[in-house]
Each structure stands twice: as C-alpha cells, then as structure tokens.
C-alpha cells in the first residue's frame, strides 16, 4: 500500500481552498493500493487558511501564528490512519507520494519560512514521522512526474 497526499488526488484541502491535482499521481493511484491523507486537515486546520512554513523548528502561518502543534498532531493522525489501513488490508506500507515543499509533506526540500518561494533542505512534519516509522521509499509528485 502507498500513502498519497490527498491534495494530489484533487481533494480541495490545500491552504488556499484548492488542490494540487496531479495526473501522474492519479494514474499511479488507479494501479496501486493506496491510502490518501491530508495531515493538515487531520490536525484540525481548515481550508482555506493562511499558508504556513517552517521558521526554525516551528511552523508559523503568514500572520505569525504558531501552528506547529496542529502540524505535529496531523502528522501523527495521518500515520495512524495509514498504518490502520495497511493493517486492515493485510498489506505492508511500500512507500509514499507526498506534496513537494510542503511543511507537512515536503521531502528533501521545504519552503524557507520567508513566504517568498525560496526553498531549503528539509522534510515536512509528516515525512519526518514516516521516516521515523521506517518508511523508506518517499517521493514527491515531482519525482513521479519525471
């Protein structure tokens, strides 16, 4: 089973109320067992909402509000949802396809906290949880598109 960021499948859970629909991800999901998650909504954040980025070890929205706890809670909730789905299906978690640069799902690169579109090396909260749990094959939609 693969874990996929729900916004990549067309769900309107993105911070601005939209989605990040990605046809290669949708095609992949049609051909593989998948569980979709949105760590940000799982953490209680509404859509639309102000964008958020890591600033040091904390996640803050554009208005300066610290939303770290919602991101951490959502990452844990999403892990539990995926783990439970895999267990119910009797399948291992083979990997994840997550939204690039996101403070939840970014893998290897996240926005730098200035809300300027600049990126720095790093992982989002959910990606960190997956790595802690031993999920090794984590990519973003960018790698799948390539």
Coordinates of C-alpha atoms in Angstrom, one line a residue:
X1 CA 0.0 0.0 0.0
X2 CA 1.2 3.5 -0.8
X3 CA 0.4 6.7 1.2
X4 CA -0.6 9.6 -1.0
X5 CA -1.2 13.3 -0.2
X6 CA -4.9 13.8 -0.7
X7 CA -4.4 17.2 -2.4
X8 CA -2.5 15.4 -5.2
X9 CA -5.6 13.4 -5.9
X10 CA -7.7 16.5 -6.4
X11 CA -9.2 17.0 -2.9
X12 CA -9.7 20.7 -2.1
X13 CA -7.7 20.6 1.2
X14 CA -4.8 22.9 0.2
X15 CA -4.3 26.0 2.3
X16 CA -6.0 28.3 -0.3
X17 CA -9.0 26.0 -0.6
X18 CA -7.8 24.4 -3.8
X19 CA -5.9 21.3 -4.6
X20 CA -2.7 20.1 -6.3
X21 CA -4.3 17.6 -8.7
X22 CA -1.5 15.7 -10.5
X23 CA -2.5 13.3 -13.3
X24 CA 0.6 11.0 -12.9
X25 CA -0.3 10.5 -9.2
X26 CA -3.9 9.8 -10.1
X27 CA -2.8 7.2 -12.7
X28 CA -0.5 5.7 -10.1
X29 CA -3.3 5.5 -7.5
X30 CA -5.6 3.7 -10.0
X31 CA -3.0 1.0 -10.4
X32 CA -1.8 0.5 -6.8
X33 CA -3.4 0.0 -3.4
X34 CA -3.3 3.5 -1.7
X35 CA -4.4 5.4 1.3
X36 CA -4.8 9.2 0.9
X37 CA -4.2 11.5 3.8
X38 CA -4.1 15.2 4.5
X39 CA -2.0 15.8 7.6
X40 CA -3.0 19.5 7.8
X41 CA -6.8 18.9 7.9
X42 CA -6.2 15.8 10.2
X43 CA -4.5 18.3 12.6
X44 CA -7.6 20.4 12.6
X45 CA -6.6 23.1 10.2
X46 CA -9.4 24.5 8.0
X47 CA -9.3 25.1 4.2
X48 CA -8.8 27.9 3.2
X49 CA -6.3 29.1 5.8
X50 CA -3.2 31.3 5.7
X51 CA -0.1 29.5 4.2
X52 CA 2.4 28.1 6.7
X53 CA 6.1 27.4 6.6
X54 CA 8.8 26.2 8.9
X55 CA 10.7 29.0 10.7
X56 CA 13.4 27.2 12.5
X57 CA 11.9 24.3 14.4
X58 CA 8.4 25.8 14.4
X59 CA 5.7 26.1 11.8
X60 CA 4.1 29.5 11.5
X61 CA 1.5 30.9 9.2
X62 CA 1.9 34.0 7.2
X63 CA 0.3 36.0 10.0
X64 CA 2.9 34.8 12.5
X65 CA 0.6 32.3 14.3
X66 CA 2.4 29.2 15.6
X67 CA 0.6 26.2 14.1
X68 CA 3.3 23.6 15.0
X69 CA 1.0 21.6 17.2
X70 CA -1.6 21.2 14.5
X71 CA 1.0 20.0 12.1
X72 CA 2.5 17.6 14.5
X73 CA -0.9 16.2 15.5
X74 CA -1.9 15.9 11.9
X75 CA 1.3 14.0 11.0
X76 CA 0.6 11.5 13.8
X77 CA -3.1 11.2 13.0
X78 CA -2.2 10.6 9.3
X79 CA 0.4 8.0 10.2
X80 CA -2.2 6.1 12.4
X81 CA -4.8 6.3 9.5
X82 CA -2.3 4.8 7.0
X83 CA -1.0 2.2 9.4
X84 CA -4.5 1.1 10.3
X85 CA -5.5 0.9 6.6
X86 CA -2.4 -1.2 5.8
X87 CA -3.2 -3.5 8.7
X88 CA -6.8 -3.9 7.7
X89 CA -5.8 -4.7 4.2
X90 CA -3.1 -7.1 5.3
X91 CA -0.6 -5.1 3.2
X92 CA 2.8 -3.5 4.0
X93 CA 3.3 0.2 3.5
X94 CA 5.5 0.2 0.4
X95 CA 6.1 3.9 0.2
X96 CA 4.6 7.4 -0.1
X97 CA 4.0 10.1 -2.7
X98 CA 3.7 13.4 -1.0
X99 CA 3.3 17.1 -1.9
X100 CA 6.7 18.7 -2.7
X101 CA 8.0 21.5 -0.4
X102 CA 5.0 21.4 2.0
X103 CA 5.6 21.9 5.7
X104 CA 3.7 18.7 6.2
X105 CA 4.7 16.5 3.2
X106 CA 7.9 18.1 1.8
X107 CA 10.6 15.5 1.3
X108 CA 14.2 16.8 1.0
X109 CA 13.1 20.4 0.3
X110 CA 10.7 22.7 2.1
X111 CA 9.9 26.5 1.9
X112 CA 12.3 28.6 3.9
X113 CA 9.9 30.4 6.2
X114 CA 10.0 33.8 4.4
X115 CA 6.9 33.1 2.2
X116 CA 9.0 34.2 -0.8
X117 CA 9.0 30.8 -2.6
X118 CA 12.6 30.1 -1.6
X119 CA 13.4 26.6 -0.6
X120 CA 15.9 25.0 1.8
X121 CA 16.8 21.4 2.5
X122 CA 14.4 19.7 4.9
X123 CA 11.4 17.5 5.5
X124 CA 7.9 18.3 6.5
X125 CA 6.3 17.0 9.7
X126 CA 4.5 14.0 8.1
X127 CA 7.6 13.0 6.2
X128 CA 9.6 13.0 9.4
X129 CA 7.1 10.7 11.0
X130 CA 7.1 8.3 8.1
X131 CA 10.9 8.2 8.2
X132 CA 10.8 7.6 12.0
X133 CA 8.4 4.7 11.4
X134 CA 10.8 3.1 8.8
X135 CA 9.0 4.1 5.6
X136 CA 12.0 4.4 3.2
X137 CA 10.5 4.9 -0.2
X138 CA 9.1 8.5 0.0
X139 CA 8.9 10.7 -3.1
X140 CA 7.1 13.8 -4.2
X141 CA 4.9 14.3 -7.2
X142 CA 7.9 15.9 -8.9
X143 CA 9.8 12.6 -8.9
X144 CA 6.8 10.7 -10.1
X145 CA 6.3 13.1 -13.0
X146 CA 10.0 12.6 -14.0

